[in-house]
Amino acid sequence: MSDFNSTDEKIIQATFSILQKEGLTKATTKKIAAEAGVNEVTIFRNFQNKNNLVEITKEYYLKIFLEKLEEIFDFNDEDEIERYLQSNFIGLLDLSESDFSIIKIAMEEVRDTPERKQLISRITTTVIDKLEEFFLSQVEKGKIRSVDCRVLAGMCFSITFQSIILWKVYDMKPSVETDQYGNHFLDILYNGIKA
């Protein structure tokens, strides 16, 4: 947070903490000020209003999260499909609870104001773009048949991300070990569902 002074950093960190605990609708400047150990007037002087503070906070933590996603979904020319998809899955599972808070906040944002899908769409676009780029390179190498790589990327994103959200956000663990779950996913992806 090098663009912010130490007081602003404390306020932004406190805002994120309150958003994690209370959600967007219950977060108040009074609670944020108490969490940050500052006077409520300081929040208004430094950030003008609660909405501006919340937007700055979301943008800061979203940037951190998107950088982590870029790293998880990054690839090189030698990556094999199976290893790449497994490493994506493990990388997502290894994200901290704090990392997943931005997804919770994004999901709440969409629920509360459906016309604003900014956070969730930026997360989705980052991952799908990376997956599409990887699959296009695999088609060019002849490793997979020529398919609509955007559709394939969307399918992989949907399955992987929804699984992770079920486990990390809603605490709905699979009935099998995660590596076995990953292997089942790859088997279905490679071999389809036809008998």
mmCIF file with all atom_site columns, C-alpha atoms in Angstrom:
data_model
loop_
_atom_site.group_PDB
_atom_site.id
_atom_site.type_symbol
_atom_site.label_atom_id
_atom_site.label_alt_id
_atom_site.label_comp_id
_atom_site.label_asym_id
_atom_site.label_entity_id
_atom_site.label_seq_id
_atom_site.pdbx_PDB_ins_code
_atom_site.Cartn_x
_atom_site.Cartn_y
_atom_site.Cartn_z
_atom_site.occupancy
_atom_site.B_iso_or_equiv
_atom_site.pdbx_formal_charge
_atom_site.auth_seq_id
_atom_site.auth_comp_id
_atom_site.auth_asym_id
_atom_site.auth_atom_id
_atom_site.pdbx_PDB_model_num
ATOM 1   C CA . MET A 1 1   ? 0.000   0.000   0.000   1.00 0.00 ? 1   MET A CA 1
ATOM 2   C CA . SER A 1 2   ? 2.853   2.351   -0.773  1.00 0.00 ? 2   SER A CA 1
ATOM 3   C CA . ASP A 1 3   ? 0.470   5.006   -2.155  1.00 0.00 ? 3   ASP A CA 1
ATOM 4   C CA . PHE A 1 4   ? -1.095  5.432   1.279   1.00 0.00 ? 4   PHE A CA 1
ATOM 5   C CA . ASN A 1 5   ? 0.225   6.864   4.535   1.00 0.00 ? 5   ASN A CA 1
ATOM 6   C CA . SER A 1 6   ? 0.236   4.649   7.634   1.00 0.00 ? 6   SER A CA 1
ATOM 7   C CA . THR A 1 7   ? -3.125  5.955   8.883   1.00 0.00 ? 7   THR A CA 1
ATOM 8   C CA . ASP A 1 8   ? -4.760  5.295   5.513   1.00 0.00 ? 8   ASP A CA 1
ATOM 9   C CA . GLU A 1 9   ? -3.225  1.803   5.471   1.00 0.00 ? 9   GLU A CA 1
ATOM 10  C CA . LYS A 1 10  ? -4.701  1.059   8.902   1.00 0.00 ? 10  LYS A CA 1
ATOM 11  C CA . ILE A 1 11  ? -8.104  2.301   7.741   1.00 0.00 ? 11  ILE A CA 1
ATOM 12  C CA . ILE A 1 12  ? -7.996  0.215   4.536   1.00 0.00 ? 12  ILE A CA 1
ATOM 13  C CA . GLN A 1 13  ? -6.924  -2.897  6.443   1.00 0.00 ? 13  GLN A CA 1
ATOM 14  C CA . ALA A 1 14  ? -9.647  -2.295  9.027   1.00 0.00 ? 14  ALA A CA 1
ATOM 15  C CA . THR A 1 15  ? -12.224 -1.808  6.265   1.00 0.00 ? 15  THR A CA 1
ATOM 16  C CA . PHE A 1 16  ? -11.298 -5.137  4.698   1.00 0.00 ? 16  PHE A CA 1
ATOM 17  C CA . SER A 1 17  ? -11.464 -6.824  8.102   1.00 0.00 ? 17  SER A CA 1
ATOM 18  C CA . ILE A 1 18  ? -14.944 -5.389  8.743   1.00 0.00 ? 18  ILE A CA 1
ATOM 19  C CA . LEU A 1 19  ? -16.103 -6.344  5.234   1.00 0.00 ? 19  LEU A CA 1
ATOM 20  C CA . GLN A 1 20  ? -14.905 -9.905  5.881   1.00 0.00 ? 20  GLN A CA 1
ATOM 21  C CA . LYS A 1 21  ? -16.740 -10.124 9.218   1.00 0.00 ? 21  LYS A CA 1
ATOM 22  C CA . GLU A 1 22  ? -19.832 -7.998  8.619   1.00 0.00 ? 22  GLU A CA 1
ATOM 23  C CA . GLY A 1 23  ? -20.337 -7.827  4.862   1.00 0.00 ? 23  GLY A CA 1
ATOM 24  C CA . LEU A 1 24  ? -20.934 -4.742  2.743   1.00 0.00 ? 24  LEU A CA 1
ATOM 25  C CA . THR A 1 25  ? -24.308 -3.772  4.135   1.00 0.00 ? 25  THR A CA 1
ATOM 26  C CA . LYS A 1 26  ? -23.393 -3.995  7.823   1.00 0.00 ? 26  LYS A CA 1
ATOM 27  C CA . ALA A 1 27  ? -19.992 -2.296  7.537   1.00 0.00 ? 27  ALA A CA 1
ATOM 28  C CA . THR A 1 28  ? -20.177 1.184   9.034   1.00 0.00 ? 28  THR A CA 1
ATOM 29  C CA . THR A 1 29  ? -17.599 3.945   9.316   1.00 0.00 ? 29  THR A CA 1
ATOM 30  C CA . LYS A 1 30  ? -18.020 3.767   13.096  1.00 0.00 ? 30  LYS A CA 1
ATOM 31  C CA . LYS A 1 31  ? -17.038 0.067   13.123  1.00 0.00 ? 31  LYS A CA 1
ATOM 32  C CA . ILE A 1 32  ? -14.183 0.711   10.701  1.00 0.00 ? 32  ILE A CA 1
ATOM 33  C CA . ALA A 1 33  ? -12.863 3.590   12.813  1.00 0.00 ? 33  ALA A CA 1
ATOM 34  C CA . ALA A 1 34  ? -12.976 1.438   15.957  1.00 0.00 ? 34  ALA A CA 1
ATOM 35  C CA . GLU A 1 35  ? -11.167 -1.428  14.181  1.00 0.00 ? 35  GLU A CA 1
ATOM 36  C CA . ALA A 1 36  ? -8.496  0.963   12.832  1.00 0.00 ? 36  ALA A CA 1
ATOM 37  C CA . GLY A 1 37  ? -8.116  2.816   16.116  1.00 0.00 ? 37  GLY A CA 1
ATOM 38  C CA . VAL A 1 38  ? -8.845  6.186   14.525  1.00 0.00 ? 38  VAL A CA 1
ATOM 39  C CA . ASN A 1 39  ? -11.502 8.838   14.869  1.00 0.00 ? 39  ASN A CA 1
ATOM 40  C CA . GLU A 1 40  ? -14.443 8.507   12.465  1.00 0.00 ? 40  GLU A CA 1
ATOM 41  C CA . VAL A 1 41  ? -13.744 12.070  11.255  1.00 0.00 ? 41  VAL A CA 1
ATOM 42  C CA . THR A 1 42  ? -10.349 10.860  9.970   1.00 0.00 ? 42  THR A CA 1
ATOM 43  C CA . ILE A 1 43  ? -12.128 8.428   7.650   1.00 0.00 ? 43  ILE A CA 1
ATOM 44  C CA . PHE A 1 44  ? -14.260 11.198  6.166   1.00 0.00 ? 44  PHE A CA 1
ATOM 45  C CA . ARG A 1 45  ? -11.308 13.589  5.905   1.00 0.00 ? 45  ARG A CA 1
ATOM 46  C CA . ASN A 1 46  ? -9.099  11.000  4.164   1.00 0.00 ? 46  ASN A CA 1
ATOM 47  C CA . PHE A 1 47  ? -11.694 9.100   2.080   1.00 0.00 ? 47  PHE A CA 1
ATOM 48  C CA . GLN A 1 48  ? -14.677 11.510  1.824   1.00 0.00 ? 48  GLN A CA 1
ATOM 49  C CA . ASN A 1 49  ? -17.326 8.821   2.454   1.00 0.00 ? 49  ASN A CA 1
ATOM 50  C CA . LYS A 1 50  ? -17.888 5.142   3.190   1.00 0.00 ? 50  LYS A CA 1
ATOM 51  C CA . ASN A 1 51  ? -18.584 4.200   -0.430  1.00 0.00 ? 51  ASN A CA 1
ATOM 52  C CA . ASN A 1 52  ? -15.297 5.704   -1.604  1.00 0.00 ? 52  ASN A CA 1
ATOM 53  C CA . LEU A 1 53  ? -13.397 3.941   1.195   1.00 0.00 ? 53  LEU A CA 1
ATOM 54  C CA . VAL A 1 54  ? -15.043 0.605   0.376   1.00 0.00 ? 54  VAL A CA 1
ATOM 55  C CA . GLU A 1 55  ? -14.251 0.997   -3.341  1.00 0.00 ? 55  GLU A CA 1
ATOM 56  C CA . ILE A 1 56  ? -10.588 1.844   -2.625  1.00 0.00 ? 56  ILE A CA 1
ATOM 57  C CA . THR A 1 57  ? -10.351 -1.134  -0.262  1.00 0.00 ? 57  THR A CA 1
ATOM 58  C CA . LYS A 1 58  ? -11.957 -3.562  -2.712  1.00 0.00 ? 58  LYS A CA 1
ATOM 59  C CA . GLU A 1 59  ? -9.725  -2.329  -5.540  1.00 0.00 ? 59  GLU A CA 1
ATOM 60  C CA . TYR A 1 60  ? -6.575  -2.753  -3.461  1.00 0.00 ? 60  TYR A CA 1
ATOM 61  C CA . TYR A 1 61  ? -7.379  -6.300  -2.320  1.00 0.00 ? 61  TYR A CA 1
ATOM 62  C CA . LEU A 1 62  ? -8.718  -7.269  -5.750  1.00 0.00 ? 62  LEU A CA 1
ATOM 63  C CA . LYS A 1 63  ? -5.394  -6.221  -7.294  1.00 0.00 ? 63  LYS A CA 1
ATOM 64  C CA . ILE A 1 64  ? -3.526  -8.501  -4.880  1.00 0.00 ? 64  ILE A CA 1
ATOM 65  C CA . PHE A 1 65  ? -5.923  -11.369 -5.612  1.00 0.00 ? 65  PHE A CA 1
ATOM 66  C CA . LEU A 1 66  ? -5.706  -10.933 -9.402  1.00 0.00 ? 66  LEU A CA 1
ATOM 67  C CA . GLU A 1 67  ? -1.891  -10.998 -9.200  1.00 0.00 ? 67  GLU A CA 1
ATOM 68  C CA . LYS A 1 68  ? -2.123  -14.322 -7.342  1.00 0.00 ? 68  LYS A CA 1
ATOM 69  C CA . LEU A 1 69  ? -4.542  -15.694 -9.951  1.00 0.00 ? 69  LEU A CA 1
ATOM 70  C CA . GLU A 1 70  ? -2.217  -14.591 -12.770 1.00 0.00 ? 70  GLU A CA 1
ATOM 71  C CA . GLU A 1 71  ? 0.596   -16.490 -11.066 1.00 0.00 ? 71  GLU A CA 1
ATOM 72  C CA . ILE A 1 72  ? -1.527  -19.616 -10.507 1.00 0.00 ? 72  ILE A CA 1
ATOM 73  C CA . PHE A 1 73  ? -2.720  -19.713 -14.127 1.00 0.00 ? 73  PHE A CA 1
ATOM 74  C CA . ASP A 1 74  ? 0.585   -18.697 -15.710 1.00 0.00 ? 74  ASP A CA 1
ATOM 75  C CA . PHE A 1 75  ? 2.202   -21.332 -17.929 1.00 0.00 ? 75  PHE A CA 1
ATOM 76  C CA . ASN A 1 76  ? 5.211   -22.021 -20.085 1.00 0.00 ? 76  ASN A CA 1
ATOM 77  C CA . ASP A 1 77  ? 5.524   -23.838 -23.410 1.00 0.00 ? 77  ASP A CA 1
ATOM 78  C CA . GLU A 1 78  ? 6.579   -27.116 -21.778 1.00 0.00 ? 78  GLU A CA 1
ATOM 79  C CA . ASP A 1 79  ? 3.523   -27.436 -19.522 1.00 0.00 ? 79  ASP A CA 1
ATOM 80  C CA . GLU A 1 80  ? 1.417   -30.517 -20.202 1.00 0.00 ? 80  GLU A CA 1
ATOM 81  C CA . ILE A 1 81  ? -2.354  -30.103 -19.993 1.00 0.00 ? 81  ILE A CA 1
ATOM 82  C CA . GLU A 1 82  ? -2.871  -32.477 -17.083 1.00 0.00 ? 82  GLU A CA 1
ATOM 83  C CA . ARG A 1 83  ? -0.060  -30.979 -14.988 1.00 0.00 ? 83  ARG A CA 1
ATOM 84  C CA . TYR A 1 84  ? -1.187  -27.436 -15.804 1.00 0.00 ? 84  TYR A CA 1
ATOM 85  C CA . LEU A 1 85  ? -4.817  -28.037 -14.787 1.00 0.00 ? 85  LEU A CA 1
ATOM 86  C CA . GLN A 1 86  ? -3.761  -29.915 -11.628 1.00 0.00 ? 86  GLN A CA 1
ATOM 87  C CA . SER A 1 87  ? -1.419  -27.103 -10.619 1.00 0.00 ? 87  SER A CA 1
ATOM 88  C CA . ASN A 1 88  ? -4.255  -24.572 -11.160 1.00 0.00 ? 88  ASN A CA 1
ATOM 89  C CA . PHE A 1 89  ? -6.531  -26.607 -8.947  1.00 0.00 ? 89  PHE A CA 1
ATOM 90  C CA . ILE A 1 90  ? -3.905  -26.993 -6.192  1.00 0.00 ? 90  ILE A CA 1
ATOM 91  C CA . GLY A 1 91  ? -2.955  -23.312 -6.484  1.00 0.00 ? 91  GLY A CA 1
ATOM 92  C CA . LEU A 1 92  ? -6.568  -22.297 -5.908  1.00 0.00 ? 92  LEU A CA 1
ATOM 93  C CA . LEU A 1 93  ? -6.905  -24.701 -2.983  1.00 0.00 ? 93  LEU A CA 1
ATOM 94  C CA . ASP A 1 94  ? -3.759  -23.228 -1.430  1.00 0.00 ? 94  ASP A CA 1
ATOM 95  C CA . LEU A 1 95  ? -5.157  -19.686 -1.408  1.00 0.00 ? 95  LEU A CA 1
ATOM 96  C CA . SER A 1 96  ? -5.739  -18.405 2.114   1.00 0.00 ? 96  SER A CA 1
ATOM 97  C CA . GLU A 1 97  ? -9.088  -17.628 3.713   1.00 0.00 ? 97  GLU A CA 1
ATOM 98  C CA . SER A 1 98  ? -8.167  -13.953 3.426   1.00 0.00 ? 98  SER A CA 1
ATOM 99  C CA . ASP A 1 99  ? -7.662  -14.387 -0.317  1.00 0.00 ? 99  ASP A CA 1
ATOM 100 C CA . PHE A 1 100 ? -11.106 -15.918 -0.607  1.00 0.00 ? 100 PHE A CA 1
ATOM 101 C CA . SER A 1 101 ? -12.640 -13.022 1.276   1.00 0.00 ? 101 SER A CA 1
ATOM 102 C CA . ILE A 1 102 ? -12.426 -10.929 -1.883  1.00 0.00 ? 102 ILE A CA 1
ATOM 103 C CA . ILE A 1 103 ? -14.548 -13.564 -3.651  1.00 0.00 ? 103 ILE A CA 1
ATOM 104 C CA . LYS A 1 104 ? -17.070 -13.491 -0.812  1.00 0.00 ? 104 LYS A CA 1
ATOM 105 C CA . ILE A 1 105 ? -17.206 -9.711  -1.040  1.00 0.00 ? 105 ILE A CA 1
ATOM 106 C CA . ALA A 1 106 ? -17.556 -9.890  -4.832  1.00 0.00 ? 106 ALA A CA 1
ATOM 107 C CA . MET A 1 107 ? -20.399 -12.399 -4.533  1.00 0.00 ? 107 MET A CA 1
ATOM 108 C CA . GLU A 1 108 ? -22.133 -10.196 -1.966  1.00 0.00 ? 108 GLU A CA 1
ATOM 109 C CA . GLU A 1 109 ? -21.657 -7.183  -4.233  1.00 0.00 ? 109 GLU A CA 1
ATOM 110 C CA . VAL A 1 110 ? -23.439 -8.971  -7.096  1.00 0.00 ? 110 VAL A CA 1
ATOM 111 C CA . ARG A 1 111 ? -26.247 -10.113 -4.806  1.00 0.00 ? 111 ARG A CA 1
ATOM 112 C CA . ASP A 1 112 ? -26.792 -6.638  -3.327  1.00 0.00 ? 112 ASP A CA 1
ATOM 113 C CA . THR A 1 113 ? -26.375 -4.684  -6.557  1.00 0.00 ? 113 THR A CA 1
ATOM 114 C CA . PRO A 1 114 ? -26.813 -7.080  -9.500  1.00 0.00 ? 114 PRO A CA 1
ATOM 115 C CA . GLU A 1 115 ? -26.159 -4.338  -12.044 1.00 0.00 ? 115 GLU A CA 1
ATOM 116 C CA . ARG A 1 116 ? -22.601 -4.052  -10.647 1.00 0.00 ? 116 ARG A CA 1
ATOM 117 C CA . LYS A 1 117 ? -20.604 -7.143  -11.411 1.00 0.00 ? 117 LYS A CA 1
ATOM 118 C CA . GLN A 1 118 ? -17.239 -5.428  -11.431 1.00 0.00 ? 118 GLN A CA 1
ATOM 119 C CA . LEU A 1 119 ? -15.241 -7.571  -8.978  1.00 0.00 ? 119 LEU A CA 1
ATOM 120 C CA . ILE A 1 120 ? -16.584 -10.955 -9.989  1.00 0.00 ? 120 ILE A CA 1
ATOM 121 C CA . SER A 1 121 ? -16.301 -10.230 -13.711 1.00 0.00 ? 121 SER A CA 1
ATOM 122 C CA . ARG A 1 122 ? -12.697 -9.044  -13.348 1.00 0.00 ? 122 ARG A CA 1
ATOM 123 C CA . ILE A 1 123 ? -11.806 -12.256 -11.487 1.00 0.00 ? 123 ILE A CA 1
ATOM 124 C CA . THR A 1 124 ? -13.595 -14.372 -14.100 1.00 0.00 ? 124 THR A CA 1
ATOM 125 C CA . THR A 1 125 ? -12.031 -12.564 -17.053 1.00 0.00 ? 125 THR A CA 1
ATOM 126 C CA . THR A 1 126 ? -8.516  -12.889 -15.630 1.00 0.00 ? 126 THR A CA 1
ATOM 127 C CA . VAL A 1 127 ? -8.792  -16.653 -15.231 1.00 0.00 ? 127 VAL A CA 1
ATOM 128 C CA . ILE A 1 128 ? -10.688 -17.407 -18.462 1.00 0.00 ? 128 ILE A CA 1
ATOM 129 C CA . ASP A 1 129 ? -8.280  -15.297 -20.533 1.00 0.00 ? 129 ASP A CA 1
ATOM 130 C CA . LYS A 1 130 ? -5.305  -17.208 -19.103 1.00 0.00 ? 130 LYS A CA 1
ATOM 131 C CA . LEU A 1 131 ? -6.952  -20.595 -19.673 1.00 0.00 ? 131 LEU A CA 1
ATOM 132 C CA . GLU A 1 132 ? -7.938  -19.681 -23.229 1.00 0.00 ? 132 GLU A CA 1
ATOM 133 C CA . GLU A 1 133 ? -4.372  -18.607 -23.981 1.00 0.00 ? 133 GLU A CA 1
ATOM 134 C CA . PHE A 1 134 ? -3.082  -21.937 -22.649 1.00 0.00 ? 134 PHE A CA 1
ATOM 135 C CA . PHE A 1 135 ? -5.590  -24.014 -24.649 1.00 0.00 ? 135 PHE A CA 1
ATOM 136 C CA . LEU A 1 136 ? -4.876  -22.054 -27.847 1.00 0.00 ? 136 LEU A CA 1
ATOM 137 C CA . SER A 1 137 ? -1.190  -22.915 -27.441 1.00 0.00 ? 137 SER A CA 1
ATOM 138 C CA . GLN A 1 138 ? -2.139  -26.590 -26.984 1.00 0.00 ? 138 GLN A CA 1
ATOM 139 C CA . VAL A 1 139 ? -4.219  -26.554 -30.188 1.00 0.00 ? 139 VAL A CA 1
ATOM 140 C CA . GLU A 1 140 ? -1.298  -24.971 -32.067 1.00 0.00 ? 140 GLU A CA 1
ATOM 141 C CA . LYS A 1 141 ? 1.012   -27.736 -30.788 1.00 0.00 ? 141 LYS A CA 1
ATOM 142 C CA . GLY A 1 142 ? -1.479  -30.419 -31.820 1.00 0.00 ? 142 GLY A CA 1
ATOM 143 C CA . LYS A 1 143 ? -1.874  -31.607 -28.205 1.00 0.00 ? 143 LYS A CA 1
ATOM 144 C CA . ILE A 1 144 ? -5.662  -31.172 -28.340 1.00 0.00 ? 144 ILE A CA 1
ATOM 145 C CA . ARG A 1 145 ? -8.048  -31.116 -31.255 1.00 0.00 ? 145 ARG A CA 1
ATOM 146 C CA . SER A 1 146 ? -9.240  -27.801 -32.635 1.00 0.00 ? 146 SER A CA 1
ATOM 147 C CA . VAL A 1 147 ? -12.032 -26.677 -30.330 1.00 0.00 ? 147 VAL A CA 1
ATOM 148 C CA . ASP A 1 148 ? -13.466 -23.343 -29.275 1.00 0.00 ? 148 ASP A CA 1
ATOM 149 C CA . CYS A 1 149 ? -10.830 -22.538 -26.655 1.00 0.00 ? 149 CYS A CA 1
ATOM 150 C CA . ARG A 1 150 ? -12.988 -19.852 -25.035 1.00 0.00 ? 150 ARG A CA 1
ATOM 151 C CA . VAL A 1 151 ? -15.715 -22.426 -24.392 1.00 0.00 ? 151 VAL A CA 1
ATOM 152 C CA . LEU A 1 152 ? -13.167 -24.925 -23.050 1.00 0.00 ? 152 LEU A CA 1
ATOM 153 C CA . ALA A 1 153 ? -11.661 -22.231 -20.813 1.00 0.00 ? 153 ALA A CA 1
ATOM 154 C CA . GLY A 1 154 ? -15.128 -21.329 -19.528 1.00 0.00 ? 154 GLY A CA 1
ATOM 155 C CA . MET A 1 155 ? -15.895 -24.972 -18.766 1.00 0.00 ? 155 MET A CA 1
ATOM 156 C CA . CYS A 1 156 ? -12.637 -25.495 -16.885 1.00 0.00 ? 156 CYS A CA 1
ATOM 157 C CA . PHE A 1 157 ? -13.068 -22.228 -15.016 1.00 0.00 ? 157 PHE A CA 1
ATOM 158 C CA . SER A 1 158 ? -16.640 -23.094 -14.049 1.00 0.00 ? 158 SER A CA 1
ATOM 159 C CA . ILE A 1 159 ? -15.827 -26.551 -12.757 1.00 0.00 ? 159 ILE A CA 1
ATOM 160 C CA . THR A 1 160 ? -12.612 -25.616 -10.980 1.00 0.00 ? 160 THR A CA 1
ATOM 161 C CA . PHE A 1 161 ? -13.726 -22.331 -9.506  1.00 0.00 ? 161 PHE A CA 1
ATOM 162 C CA . GLN A 1 162 ? -17.160 -23.537 -8.441  1.00 0.00 ? 162 GLN A CA 1
ATOM 163 C CA . SER A 1 163 ? -15.587 -26.552 -6.732  1.00 0.00 ? 163 SER A CA 1
ATOM 164 C CA . ILE A 1 164 ? -13.148 -24.319 -4.874  1.00 0.00 ? 164 ILE A CA 1
ATOM 165 C CA . ILE A 1 165 ? -15.910 -21.884 -3.885  1.00 0.00 ? 165 ILE A CA 1
ATOM 166 C CA . LEU A 1 166 ? -18.055 -24.731 -2.579  1.00 0.00 ? 166 LEU A CA 1
ATOM 167 C CA . TRP A 1 167 ? -15.147 -25.966 -0.454  1.00 0.00 ? 167 TRP A CA 1
ATOM 168 C CA . LYS A 1 168 ? -13.577 -22.697 0.665   1.00 0.00 ? 168 LYS A CA 1
ATOM 169 C CA . VAL A 1 169 ? -16.538 -20.320 0.857   1.00 0.00 ? 169 VAL A CA 1
ATOM 170 C CA . TYR A 1 170 ? -19.440 -22.654 1.699   1.00 0.00 ? 170 TYR A CA 1
ATOM 171 C CA . ASP A 1 171 ? -17.388 -25.363 3.456   1.00 0.00 ? 171 ASP A CA 1
ATOM 172 C CA . MET A 1 172 ? -18.953 -28.143 1.331   1.00 0.00 ? 172 MET A CA 1
ATOM 173 C CA . LYS A 1 173 ? -16.058 -30.602 1.055   1.00 0.00 ? 173 LYS A CA 1
ATOM 174 C CA . PRO A 1 174 ? -16.143 -33.384 -1.580  1.00 0.00 ? 174 PRO A CA 1
ATOM 175 C CA . SER A 1 175 ? -16.760 -36.974 -0.559  1.00 0.00 ? 175 SER A CA 1
ATOM 176 C CA . VAL A 1 176 ? -13.370 -37.966 -2.026  1.00 0.00 ? 176 VAL A CA 1
ATOM 177 C CA . GLU A 1 177 ? -9.816  -36.675 -1.560  1.00 0.00 ? 177 GLU A CA 1
ATOM 178 C CA . THR A 1 178 ? -9.006  -33.540 -3.558  1.00 0.00 ? 178 THR A CA 1
ATOM 179 C CA . ASP A 1 179 ? -6.419  -35.252 -5.771  1.00 0.00 ? 179 ASP A CA 1
ATOM 180 C CA . GLN A 1 180 ? -8.948  -37.990 -6.582  1.00 0.00 ? 180 GLN A CA 1
ATOM 181 C CA . TYR A 1 181 ? -11.552 -35.307 -7.331  1.00 0.00 ? 181 TYR A CA 1
ATOM 182 C CA . GLY A 1 182 ? -9.047  -33.599 -9.629  1.00 0.00 ? 182 GLY A CA 1
ATOM 183 C CA . ASN A 1 183 ? -8.308  -36.892 -11.387 1.00 0.00 ? 183 ASN A CA 1
ATOM 184 C CA . HIS A 1 184 ? -12.037 -37.511 -11.922 1.00 0.00 ? 184 HIS A CA 1
ATOM 185 C CA . PHE A 1 185 ? -12.411 -34.027 -13.395 1.00 0.00 ? 185 PHE A CA 1
ATOM 186 C CA . LEU A 1 186 ? -9.476  -34.595 -15.789 1.00 0.00 ? 186 LEU A CA 1
ATOM 187 C CA . ASP A 1 187 ? -10.789 -38.041 -16.784 1.00 0.00 ? 187 ASP A CA 1
ATOM 188 C CA . ILE A 1 188 ? -14.197 -36.581 -17.672 1.00 0.00 ? 188 ILE A CA 1
ATOM 189 C CA . LEU A 1 189 ? -12.552 -33.652 -19.508 1.00 0.00 ? 189 LEU A CA 1
ATOM 190 C CA . TYR A 1 190 ? -10.313 -35.960 -21.572 1.00 0.00 ? 190 TYR A CA 1
ATOM 191 C CA . ASN A 1 191 ? -12.700 -38.840 -22.153 1.00 0.00 ? 191 ASN A CA 1
ATOM 192 C CA . GLY A 1 192 ? -16.127 -37.220 -22.034 1.00 0.00 ? 192 GLY A CA 1
ATOM 193 C CA . ILE A 1 193 ? -19.189 -38.888 -20.552 1.00 0.00 ? 193 ILE A CA 1
ATOM 194 C CA . LYS A 1 194 ? -20.284 -41.160 -23.417 1.00 0.00 ? 194 LYS A CA 1
ATOM 195 C CA . ALA A 1 195 ? -20.117 -44.900 -22.678 1.00 0.00 ? 195 ALA A CA 1
#
